[in-house]
Coordinates of C-alpha atoms and ligand atoms in Angstrom, one line a residue:
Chain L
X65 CA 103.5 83.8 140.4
X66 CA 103.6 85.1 136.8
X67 CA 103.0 88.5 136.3
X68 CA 100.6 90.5 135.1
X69 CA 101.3 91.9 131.6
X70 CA 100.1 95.7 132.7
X71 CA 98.9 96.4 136.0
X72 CA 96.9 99.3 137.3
X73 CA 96.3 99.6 141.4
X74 CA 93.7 102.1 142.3
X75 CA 94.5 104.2 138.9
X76 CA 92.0 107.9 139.2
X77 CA 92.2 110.7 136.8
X78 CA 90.7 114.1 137.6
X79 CA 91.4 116.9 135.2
X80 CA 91.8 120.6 136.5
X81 CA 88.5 122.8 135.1
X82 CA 89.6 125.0 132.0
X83 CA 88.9 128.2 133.9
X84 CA 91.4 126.4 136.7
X85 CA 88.9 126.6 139.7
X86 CA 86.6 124.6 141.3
X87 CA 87.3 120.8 141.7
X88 CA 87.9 119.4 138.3
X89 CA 86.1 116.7 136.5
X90 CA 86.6 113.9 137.8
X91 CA 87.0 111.7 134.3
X92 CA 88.0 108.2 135.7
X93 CA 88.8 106.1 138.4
X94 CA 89.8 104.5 140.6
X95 CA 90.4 101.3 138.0
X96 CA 92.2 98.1 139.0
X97 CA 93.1 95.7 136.3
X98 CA 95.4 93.3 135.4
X99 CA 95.8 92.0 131.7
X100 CA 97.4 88.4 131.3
X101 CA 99.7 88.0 128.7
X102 CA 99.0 87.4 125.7
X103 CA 95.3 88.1 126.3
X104 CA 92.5 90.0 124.2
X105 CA 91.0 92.5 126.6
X106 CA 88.1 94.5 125.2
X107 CA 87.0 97.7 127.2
X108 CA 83.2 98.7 126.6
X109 CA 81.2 102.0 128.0
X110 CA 79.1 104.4 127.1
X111 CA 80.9 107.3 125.2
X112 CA 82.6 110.0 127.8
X113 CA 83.2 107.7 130.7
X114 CA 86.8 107.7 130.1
X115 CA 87.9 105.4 128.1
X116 CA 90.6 106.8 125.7
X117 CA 91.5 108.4 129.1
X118 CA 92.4 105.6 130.3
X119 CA 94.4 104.7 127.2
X120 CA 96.2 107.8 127.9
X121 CA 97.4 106.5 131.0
X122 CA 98.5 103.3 130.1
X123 CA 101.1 104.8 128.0
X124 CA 102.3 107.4 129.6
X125 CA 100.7 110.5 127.9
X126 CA 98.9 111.7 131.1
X127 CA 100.0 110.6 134.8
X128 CA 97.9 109.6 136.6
X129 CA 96.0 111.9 139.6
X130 CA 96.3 109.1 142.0
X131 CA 97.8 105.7 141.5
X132 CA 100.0 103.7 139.9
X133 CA 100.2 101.6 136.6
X134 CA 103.3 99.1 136.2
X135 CA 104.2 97.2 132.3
X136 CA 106.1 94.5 132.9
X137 CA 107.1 95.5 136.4
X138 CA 108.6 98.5 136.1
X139 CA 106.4 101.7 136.1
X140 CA 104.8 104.1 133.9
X141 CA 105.7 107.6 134.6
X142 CA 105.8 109.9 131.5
X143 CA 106.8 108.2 128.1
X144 CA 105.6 105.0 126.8
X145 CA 107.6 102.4 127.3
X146 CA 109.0 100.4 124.0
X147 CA 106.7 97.3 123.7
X148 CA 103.7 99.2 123.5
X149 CA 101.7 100.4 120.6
X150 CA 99.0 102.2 120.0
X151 CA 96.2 103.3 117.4
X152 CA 94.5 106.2 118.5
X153 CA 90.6 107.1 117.9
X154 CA 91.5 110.2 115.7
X155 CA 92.9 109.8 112.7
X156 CA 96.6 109.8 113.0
X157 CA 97.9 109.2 109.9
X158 CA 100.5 111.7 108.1
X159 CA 99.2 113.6 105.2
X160 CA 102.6 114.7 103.9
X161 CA 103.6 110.9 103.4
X162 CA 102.5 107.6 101.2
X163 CA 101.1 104.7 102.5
X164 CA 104.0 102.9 102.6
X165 CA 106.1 105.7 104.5
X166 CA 103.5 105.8 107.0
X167 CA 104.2 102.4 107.8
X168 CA 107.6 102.4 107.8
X169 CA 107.6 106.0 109.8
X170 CA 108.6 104.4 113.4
X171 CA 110.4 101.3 111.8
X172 CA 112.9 104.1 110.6
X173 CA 114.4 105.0 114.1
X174 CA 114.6 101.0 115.0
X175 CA 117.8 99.4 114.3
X176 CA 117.1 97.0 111.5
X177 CA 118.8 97.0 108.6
X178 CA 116.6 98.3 105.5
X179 CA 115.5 94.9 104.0
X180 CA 113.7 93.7 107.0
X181 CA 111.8 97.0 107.5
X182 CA 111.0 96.8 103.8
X183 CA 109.9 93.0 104.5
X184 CA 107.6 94.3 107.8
X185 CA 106.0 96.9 105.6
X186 CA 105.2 94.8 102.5
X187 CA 103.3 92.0 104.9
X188 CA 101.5 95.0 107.1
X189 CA 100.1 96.7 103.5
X190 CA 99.4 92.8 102.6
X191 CA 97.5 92.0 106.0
X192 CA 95.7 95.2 105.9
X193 CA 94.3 95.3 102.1
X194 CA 97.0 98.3 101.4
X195 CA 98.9 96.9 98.2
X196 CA 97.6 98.6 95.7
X197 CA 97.3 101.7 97.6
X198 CA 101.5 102.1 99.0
X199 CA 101.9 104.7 96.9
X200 CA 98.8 106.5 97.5
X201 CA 98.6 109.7 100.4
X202 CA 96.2 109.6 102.6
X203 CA 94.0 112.1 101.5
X204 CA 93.1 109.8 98.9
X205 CA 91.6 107.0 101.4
X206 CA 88.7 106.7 102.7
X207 CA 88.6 107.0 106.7
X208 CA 88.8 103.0 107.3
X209 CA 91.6 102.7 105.3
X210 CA 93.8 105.9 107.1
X211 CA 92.6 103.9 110.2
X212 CA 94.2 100.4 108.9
X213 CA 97.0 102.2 108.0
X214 CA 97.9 103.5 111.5
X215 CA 97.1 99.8 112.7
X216 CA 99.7 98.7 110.4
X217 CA 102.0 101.5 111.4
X218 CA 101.8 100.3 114.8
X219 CA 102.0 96.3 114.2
X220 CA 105.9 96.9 112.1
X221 CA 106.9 97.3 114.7
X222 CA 106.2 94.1 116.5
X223 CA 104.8 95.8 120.0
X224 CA 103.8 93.0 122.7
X225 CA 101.0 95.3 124.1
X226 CA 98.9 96.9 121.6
X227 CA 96.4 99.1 122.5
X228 CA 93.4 100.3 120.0
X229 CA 90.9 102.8 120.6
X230 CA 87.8 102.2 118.8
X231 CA 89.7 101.5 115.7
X232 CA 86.6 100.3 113.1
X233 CA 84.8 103.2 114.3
X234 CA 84.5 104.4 110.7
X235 CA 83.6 101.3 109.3
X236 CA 80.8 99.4 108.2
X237 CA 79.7 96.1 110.0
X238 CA 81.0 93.9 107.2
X239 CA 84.2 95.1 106.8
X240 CA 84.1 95.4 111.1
X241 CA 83.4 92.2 110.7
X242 CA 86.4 91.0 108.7
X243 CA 88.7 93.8 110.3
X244 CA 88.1 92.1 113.7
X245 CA 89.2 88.5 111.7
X246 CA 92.3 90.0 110.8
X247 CA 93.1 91.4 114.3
X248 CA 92.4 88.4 115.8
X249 CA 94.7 86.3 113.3
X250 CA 97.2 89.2 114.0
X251 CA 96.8 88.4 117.9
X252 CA 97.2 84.8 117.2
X253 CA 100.3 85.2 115.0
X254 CA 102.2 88.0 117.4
X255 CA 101.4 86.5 121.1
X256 CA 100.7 90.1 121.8
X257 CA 98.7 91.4 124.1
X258 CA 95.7 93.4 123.0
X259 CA 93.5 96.2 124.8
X260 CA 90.9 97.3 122.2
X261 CA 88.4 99.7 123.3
X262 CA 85.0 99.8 121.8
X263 CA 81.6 101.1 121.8
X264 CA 80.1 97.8 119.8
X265 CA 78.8 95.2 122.6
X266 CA 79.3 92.7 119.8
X267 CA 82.2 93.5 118.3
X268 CA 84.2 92.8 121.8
X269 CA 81.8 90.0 122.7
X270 CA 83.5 88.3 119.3
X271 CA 87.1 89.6 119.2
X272 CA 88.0 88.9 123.3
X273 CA 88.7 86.8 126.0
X274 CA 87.6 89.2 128.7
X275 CA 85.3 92.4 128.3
X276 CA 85.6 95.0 131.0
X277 CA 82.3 97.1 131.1
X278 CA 82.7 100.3 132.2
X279 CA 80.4 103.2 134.2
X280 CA 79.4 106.1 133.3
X281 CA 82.1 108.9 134.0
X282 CA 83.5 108.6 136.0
X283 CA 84.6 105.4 134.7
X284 CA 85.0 102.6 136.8
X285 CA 85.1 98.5 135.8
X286 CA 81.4 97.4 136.8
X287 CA 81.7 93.8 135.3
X288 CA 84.4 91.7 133.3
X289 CA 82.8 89.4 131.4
X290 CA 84.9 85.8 130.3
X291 CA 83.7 84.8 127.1
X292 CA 85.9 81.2 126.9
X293 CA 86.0 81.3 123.5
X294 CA 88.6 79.4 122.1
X295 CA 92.0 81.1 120.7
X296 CA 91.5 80.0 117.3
X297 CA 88.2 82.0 116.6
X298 CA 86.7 83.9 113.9
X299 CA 84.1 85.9 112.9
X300 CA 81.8 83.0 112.5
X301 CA 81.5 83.2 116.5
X302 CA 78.4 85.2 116.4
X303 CA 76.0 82.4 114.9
X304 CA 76.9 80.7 118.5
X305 CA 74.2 80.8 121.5
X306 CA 77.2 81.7 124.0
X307 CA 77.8 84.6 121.6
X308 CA 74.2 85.8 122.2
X309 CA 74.5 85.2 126.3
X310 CA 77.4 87.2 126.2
X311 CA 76.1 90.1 124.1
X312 CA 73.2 90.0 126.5
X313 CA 75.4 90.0 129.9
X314 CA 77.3 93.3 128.6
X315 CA 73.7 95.2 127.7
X316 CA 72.6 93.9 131.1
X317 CA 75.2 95.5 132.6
X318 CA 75.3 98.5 130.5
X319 CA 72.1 99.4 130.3
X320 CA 71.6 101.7 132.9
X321 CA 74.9 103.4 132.6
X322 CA 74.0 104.5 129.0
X323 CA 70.8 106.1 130.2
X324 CA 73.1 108.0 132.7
X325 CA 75.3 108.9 129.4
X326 CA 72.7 110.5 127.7
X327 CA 70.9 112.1 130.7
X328 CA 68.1 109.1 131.0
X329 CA 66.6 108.2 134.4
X330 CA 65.8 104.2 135.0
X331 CA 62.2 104.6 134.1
X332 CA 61.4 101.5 135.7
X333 CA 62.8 99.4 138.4
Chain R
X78 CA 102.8 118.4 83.3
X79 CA 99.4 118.2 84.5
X80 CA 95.8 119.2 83.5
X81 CA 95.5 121.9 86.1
X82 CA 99.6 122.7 85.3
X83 CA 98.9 123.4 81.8
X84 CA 95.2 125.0 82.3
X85 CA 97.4 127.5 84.9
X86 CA 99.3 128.5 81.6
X87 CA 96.4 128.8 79.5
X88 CA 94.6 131.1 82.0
X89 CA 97.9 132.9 82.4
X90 CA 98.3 133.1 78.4
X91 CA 94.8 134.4 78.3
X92 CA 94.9 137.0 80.7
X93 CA 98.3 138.3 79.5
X94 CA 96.5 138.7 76.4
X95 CA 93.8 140.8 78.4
X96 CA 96.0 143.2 80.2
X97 CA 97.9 143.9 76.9
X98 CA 94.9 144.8 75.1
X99 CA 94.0 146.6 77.8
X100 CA 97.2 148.5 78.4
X101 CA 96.8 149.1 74.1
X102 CA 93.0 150.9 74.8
X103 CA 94.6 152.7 78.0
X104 CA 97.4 154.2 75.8
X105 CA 94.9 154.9 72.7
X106 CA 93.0 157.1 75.4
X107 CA 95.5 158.5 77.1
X108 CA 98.4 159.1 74.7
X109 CA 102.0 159.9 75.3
X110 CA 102.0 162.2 78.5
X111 CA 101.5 159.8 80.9
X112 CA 101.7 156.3 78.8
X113 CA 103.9 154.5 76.3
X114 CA 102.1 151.6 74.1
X115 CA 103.0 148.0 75.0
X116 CA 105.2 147.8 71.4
X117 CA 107.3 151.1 72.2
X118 CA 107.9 149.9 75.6
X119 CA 109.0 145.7 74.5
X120 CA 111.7 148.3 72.0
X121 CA 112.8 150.4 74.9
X122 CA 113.0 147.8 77.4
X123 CA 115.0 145.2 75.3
X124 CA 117.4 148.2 74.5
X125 CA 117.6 149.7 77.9
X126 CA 117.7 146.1 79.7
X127 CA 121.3 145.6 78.2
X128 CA 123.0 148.9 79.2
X129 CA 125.7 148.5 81.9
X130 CA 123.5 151.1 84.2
X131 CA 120.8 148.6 84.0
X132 CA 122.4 145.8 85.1
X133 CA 124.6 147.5 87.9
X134 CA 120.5 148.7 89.3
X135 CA 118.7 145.1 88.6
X136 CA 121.8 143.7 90.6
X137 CA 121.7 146.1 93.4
X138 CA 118.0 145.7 93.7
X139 CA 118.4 141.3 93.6
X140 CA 120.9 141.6 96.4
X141 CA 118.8 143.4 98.6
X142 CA 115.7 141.9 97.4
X143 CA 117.5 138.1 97.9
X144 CA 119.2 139.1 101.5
X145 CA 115.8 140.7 102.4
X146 CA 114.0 137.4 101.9
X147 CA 116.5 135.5 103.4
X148 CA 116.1 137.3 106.5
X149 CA 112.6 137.5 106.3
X150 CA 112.1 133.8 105.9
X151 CA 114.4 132.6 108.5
X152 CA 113.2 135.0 111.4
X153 CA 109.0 134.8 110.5
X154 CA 110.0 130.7 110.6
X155 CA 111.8 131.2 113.9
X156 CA 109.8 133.5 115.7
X157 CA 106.6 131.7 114.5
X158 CA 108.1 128.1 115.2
X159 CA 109.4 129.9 118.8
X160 CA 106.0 131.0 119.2
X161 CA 104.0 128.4 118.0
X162 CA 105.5 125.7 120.3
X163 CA 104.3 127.5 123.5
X164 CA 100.4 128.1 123.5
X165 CA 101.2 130.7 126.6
X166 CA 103.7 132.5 124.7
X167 CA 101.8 132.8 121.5
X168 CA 98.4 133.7 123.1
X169 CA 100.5 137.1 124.9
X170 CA 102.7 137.9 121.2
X171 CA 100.4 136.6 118.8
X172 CA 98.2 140.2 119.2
X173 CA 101.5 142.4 119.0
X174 CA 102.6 140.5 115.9
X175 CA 99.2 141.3 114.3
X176 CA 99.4 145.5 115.3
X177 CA 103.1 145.7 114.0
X178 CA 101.5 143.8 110.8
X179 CA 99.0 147.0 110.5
X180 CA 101.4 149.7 110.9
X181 CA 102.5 151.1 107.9
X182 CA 106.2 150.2 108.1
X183 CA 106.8 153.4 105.8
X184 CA 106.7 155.1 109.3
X185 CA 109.7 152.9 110.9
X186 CA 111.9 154.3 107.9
X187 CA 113.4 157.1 109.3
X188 CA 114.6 155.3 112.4
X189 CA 115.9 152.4 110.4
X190 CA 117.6 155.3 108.4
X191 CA 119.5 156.6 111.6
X192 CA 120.4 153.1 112.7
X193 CA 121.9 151.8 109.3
X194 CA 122.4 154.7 107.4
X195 CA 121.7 154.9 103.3
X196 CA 122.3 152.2 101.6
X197 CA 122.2 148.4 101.5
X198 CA 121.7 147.6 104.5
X199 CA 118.9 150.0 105.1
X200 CA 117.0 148.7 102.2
X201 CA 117.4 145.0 103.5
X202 CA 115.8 146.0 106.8
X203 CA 113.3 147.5 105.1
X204 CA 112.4 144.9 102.9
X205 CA 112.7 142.5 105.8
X206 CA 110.2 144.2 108.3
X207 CA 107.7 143.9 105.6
X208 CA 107.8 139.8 105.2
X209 CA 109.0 138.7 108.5
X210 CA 105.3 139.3 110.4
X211 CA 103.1 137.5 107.7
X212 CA 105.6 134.8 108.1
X213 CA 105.6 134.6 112.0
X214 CA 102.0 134.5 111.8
X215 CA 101.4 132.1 109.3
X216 CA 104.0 129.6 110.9
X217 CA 102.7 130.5 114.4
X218 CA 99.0 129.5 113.2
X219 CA 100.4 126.3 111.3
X220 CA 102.3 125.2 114.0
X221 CA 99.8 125.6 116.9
X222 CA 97.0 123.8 114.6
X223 CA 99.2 120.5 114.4
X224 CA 96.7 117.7 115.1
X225 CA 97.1 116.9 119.0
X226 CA 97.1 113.2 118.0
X227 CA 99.9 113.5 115.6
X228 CA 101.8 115.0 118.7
X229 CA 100.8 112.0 120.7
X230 CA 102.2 109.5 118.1
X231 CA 105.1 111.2 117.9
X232 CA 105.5 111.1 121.7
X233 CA 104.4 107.4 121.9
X234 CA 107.3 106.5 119.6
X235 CA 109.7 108.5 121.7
X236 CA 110.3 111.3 119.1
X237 CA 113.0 113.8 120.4
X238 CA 111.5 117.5 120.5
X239 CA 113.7 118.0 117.7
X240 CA 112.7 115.1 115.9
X241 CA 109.4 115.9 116.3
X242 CA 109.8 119.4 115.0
X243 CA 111.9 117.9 112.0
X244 CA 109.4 114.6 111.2
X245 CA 105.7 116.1 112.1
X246 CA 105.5 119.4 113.0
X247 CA 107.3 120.7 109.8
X248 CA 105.7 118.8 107.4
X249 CA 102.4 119.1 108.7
X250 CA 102.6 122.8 109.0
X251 CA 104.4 123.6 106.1
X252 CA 101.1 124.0 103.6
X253 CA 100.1 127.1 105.6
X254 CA 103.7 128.1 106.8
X255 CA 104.2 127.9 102.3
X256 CA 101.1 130.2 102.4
X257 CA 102.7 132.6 104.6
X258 CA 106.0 133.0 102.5
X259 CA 104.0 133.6 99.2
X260 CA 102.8 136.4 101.0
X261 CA 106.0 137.6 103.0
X262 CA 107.6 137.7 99.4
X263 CA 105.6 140.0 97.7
X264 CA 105.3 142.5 101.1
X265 CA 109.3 142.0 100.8
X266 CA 109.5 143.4 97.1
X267 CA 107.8 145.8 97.7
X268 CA 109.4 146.7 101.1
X269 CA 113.0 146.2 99.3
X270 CA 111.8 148.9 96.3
X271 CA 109.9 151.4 98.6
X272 CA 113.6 151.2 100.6
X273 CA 115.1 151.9 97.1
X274 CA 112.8 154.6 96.3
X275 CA 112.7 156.8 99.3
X276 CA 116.4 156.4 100.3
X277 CA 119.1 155.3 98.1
X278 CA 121.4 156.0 95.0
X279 CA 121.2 152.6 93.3
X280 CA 118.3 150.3 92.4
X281 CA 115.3 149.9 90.3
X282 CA 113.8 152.0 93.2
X283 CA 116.2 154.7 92.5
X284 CA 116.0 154.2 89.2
X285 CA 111.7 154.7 89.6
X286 CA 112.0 157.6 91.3
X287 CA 114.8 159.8 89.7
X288 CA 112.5 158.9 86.2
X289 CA 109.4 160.2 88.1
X290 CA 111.4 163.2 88.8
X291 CA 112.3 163.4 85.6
X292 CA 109.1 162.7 84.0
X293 CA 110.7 160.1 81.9
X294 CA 108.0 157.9 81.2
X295 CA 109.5 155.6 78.9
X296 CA 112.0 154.5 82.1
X297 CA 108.6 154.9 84.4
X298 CA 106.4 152.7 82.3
X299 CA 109.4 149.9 81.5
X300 CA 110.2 149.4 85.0
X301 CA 106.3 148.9 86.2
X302 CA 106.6 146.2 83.4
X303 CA 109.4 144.3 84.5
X304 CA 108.7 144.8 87.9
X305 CA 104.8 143.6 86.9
X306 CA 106.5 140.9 85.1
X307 CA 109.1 139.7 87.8
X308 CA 106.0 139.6 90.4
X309 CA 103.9 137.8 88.0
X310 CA 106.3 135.0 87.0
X311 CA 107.5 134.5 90.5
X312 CA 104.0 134.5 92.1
X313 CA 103.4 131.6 89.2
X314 CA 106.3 129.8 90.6
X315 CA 105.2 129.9 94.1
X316 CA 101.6 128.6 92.9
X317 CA 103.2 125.4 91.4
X318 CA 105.2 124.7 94.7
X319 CA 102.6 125.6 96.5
X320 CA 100.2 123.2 94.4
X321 CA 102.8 120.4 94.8
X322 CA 103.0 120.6 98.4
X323 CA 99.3 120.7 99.1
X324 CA 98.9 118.1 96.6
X325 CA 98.6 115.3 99.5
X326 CA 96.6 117.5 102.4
Ligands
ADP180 N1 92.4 116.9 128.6 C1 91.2 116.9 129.2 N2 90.9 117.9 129.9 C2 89.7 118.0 130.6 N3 88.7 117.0 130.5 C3 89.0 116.0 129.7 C4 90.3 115.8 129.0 N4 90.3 114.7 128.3 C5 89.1 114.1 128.6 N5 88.3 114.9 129.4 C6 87.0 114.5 129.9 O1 87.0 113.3 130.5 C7 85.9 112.5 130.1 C8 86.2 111.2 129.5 O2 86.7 111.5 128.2 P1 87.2 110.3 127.2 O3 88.3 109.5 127.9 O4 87.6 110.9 125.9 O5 85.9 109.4 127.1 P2 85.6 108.2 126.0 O6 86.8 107.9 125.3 O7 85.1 107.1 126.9 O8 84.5 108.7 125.2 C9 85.0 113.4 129.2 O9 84.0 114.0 130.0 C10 86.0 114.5 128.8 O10 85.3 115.7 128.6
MG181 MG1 87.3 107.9 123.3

């Protein structure tokens, strides 16, 4: 019946060795998952396994080796579709422009008329603690704040699948913390669908519906996790015991897999 | 202005100062043969600037000077945008771009000679050769070092190529591609007024060279003082653009 916001069927990467011989490395795969809409999907796994690969996939910056991935229906091959937005790891902000002009940047080749954009740009520096910094280039920011600045860049312009790749890496855990309020307030307000990917267990056990923990490379969905929590949460989630069970279920599961990423043996079993 | 604008001034104040006193001590040791003193060159230049055989060489010399740049600018840009673009392309031309860079151009002269004959056009090319590779090669670097990620944004918002090239990789590059034409200016001065001095019958070149001949050294010393001068002020100029546009990187 309804379907699936995004949906990737048996979705493998391999990517050709830089010297071009022998098999390639085989980063990812095969995936399947579909994401509801309007759901918060948060992706864990240790670091390597493929994650912002897969990101890459979902909109259209790599094809896929085999498989297919479908938004809304109709397939992904080659550019990203309108609808989707995306805040990549890296910093991605543009030196050579303010704050403000960052944000505006892909309002600019929409057709709105000028007020509105201005009007999406004021309430994105607003939600993201930018005011007093519009004017400001990023090179005067600290690393968080180039980061909420390329969220807000991507929220302007109202995508209904947005996809964030460990975005708070560069934070502290306080301002996490209240970063992870204001995403899920953004969520609540925009009905759009969110894949965040993460290395914090507890950061996704907060912020989503589902959690999909991934292997080591190459990456594949070993568990997805429901948390149930309900869609008006906050931060305040983590004094909860269900908080804790589900923080435990994704180290359970992960466990192992990080060991593999960092060359570990299961000592004992 | 700004605190560093202003200190710029002050260090360039001060070291004016320096040469001159310098240049005073020079002439003090080494007298008239070879040397005129910084007050009886200022009297000789400000009478000698406003003769009509000046200005008909200044002029000459600006228009060959001005095309030479031009040229220089827009083909280093386009070679190194060209270039720059295509990893494969850039990785074969990139090592060519950096021999022809190390050959004295001085040895290209006589061919240019037989292809353009004397005259303008001759000392254009010349001056051209000389700015065109340190501007390829800047550009090339700047644009091949364009943040992947930026690229990515840009293709996740479904930025034309030329948009792209226009709205990210410009602007992003343009720091070191600025670098680059600093540089290609001064090697095309001096490629314009070599051109001049070896082959021509008009310009501050010319001019150099027929006083050497002559031993005039009033006309030797004013013209290394202008020319000194022109270089100085302009390279200050380029500094203060150069400071604006790195300003935010
Ligand atoms: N363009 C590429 N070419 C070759 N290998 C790649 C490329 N991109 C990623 N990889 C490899 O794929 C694996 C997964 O990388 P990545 O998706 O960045 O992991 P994660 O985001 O989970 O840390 C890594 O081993 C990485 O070296
Ligand atoms: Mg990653």
């Amino acid at each position: 019946m309804t379907q699936p916001h995004i949906r990737l069927t048996d979705v493998e990467m391999t990517f050709p060795r830089p010297d071009g011989v022998g098999e390639g490395i085989h980063a990812l795969g095969p995936i399947q998952l579909d994401l509801r809409h309007g759901e918060f999907f948060a992706v864990v796994g240790p670091s390597g396994c493929g994650k912002s690969t897969l990101l890459e996939l979902m909109i259209g910056l790599t094809s896929p080796t085999k498989g297919s991935i479908t938004f809304e229906g109709q397939p992904i091959n080659g550019s990203c579709p309108d609808g989707i937005g995306v805040v990549f790891q890296e910093d991605a902000s543009f030196a050579w422009l303010t704050v403000r002009d960052n944000i505006a940047f892909g309002l600019r080749r929409m057709a709105l008329d000028r007020r509105e954009q201005d009007e999406r740009v004021d309430k994105a520096l607003a939600m993201m603690g930018l005011v007093e910094f519009a004017d400001a280039y990023p090179s005067q920011l600290s690393g968080g704040m180039r980061q909420r600045v390329c969220i807000a860049r991507t929220l302007v312009t109202e995508p209904r699948l947005i996809l964030l790749d460990e975005p708070f890496g560069a934070l502290d855990q306080q301002t996490r913390l209240l970063m992870g309020d204001e995403i899920l307030s953004l969520w609540r307000k925009t009905g759009a669908t969110i894949f965040l990917i993460t290395h914090a267990l507890d950061e996704a056990a907060m912020l989503a519906d589902r959690i999909g923990v991934m292997s080591s490379r190459p990456g594949q969905l070993i568990d997805i996790v429901e948390t149930h929590w309900p869609r008006d949460r906050d931060s305040r989630i983590v004094e909860q015991d269900a908080f804790g069970a589900v923080t435990a279920r994704l180290w359970r599961s992960l466990r192992v897999e990080s060991m593999k990423a960092i060359g570990k043996k299961e000592a004992s079993s | 202005m700004s605190a560093s604008t202003r200190r710029l001034f002050a260090n360039m104040g001060w070291l004016t100062l320096a040469i001159l006193v310098l240049w005073q001590g020079l002439y003090a040791l080494i007298g008239d043969i070879a040397l005129r003193s910084p007050v009886s060159t200022l009297q000789f230049t400000a009478k000698f600037i406003t003769t009509p055989q000046f200005v008909t060489h200044l002029t000459e010399t600006l228009k060959a000077f001005v095309l030479a740049l031009l040229i220089a600018v827009t083909s280093g840009l386009a070679i190194g945008f060209l270039l720059g673009l295509k990893r494969f392309a850039s990785e074969i031309f990139e090592p060519f771009l950096i021999a022809i860079y190390s050959v004295p151009k001085i040895t290209l002269y006589p061919i240019l000679l037989l292809i353009f004959g004397l005259g303008l056009s001759a000392k254009v090319a010349f001056g051209a050769i000389h700015g065109i590779v340190p501007i390829a090669l800047f550009t090339l670097n700047a644009v091949r070092n364009v943040k992947p990620v930026l690229l990515k944004t840009s293709r996740v918002m479904g930025l034309s190529t030329g948009a792209t090239i226009r709205t990210v990789i410009f602007p992003s590059a343009l720091p070191e591609i600025f670098a680059g034409i600093r540089i290609g200016f001064s090697l095309t001065l001096i490629g314009t007024l070599l051109g001049e001095m070896f082959a021509s019958q008009r310009g501050l070149g010319f001019l150099l060279m027929n006083a050497i001949g002559l031993h005039n050294v009033d006309v030797i010393v004013m013209l290394t003082f202008l020319l000194t001068g022109f270089a100085g002020m302009a390279g200050i100029v380029l500094l203060l653009i150069n400071r604006r546009i790195t300003a935010q990187v």
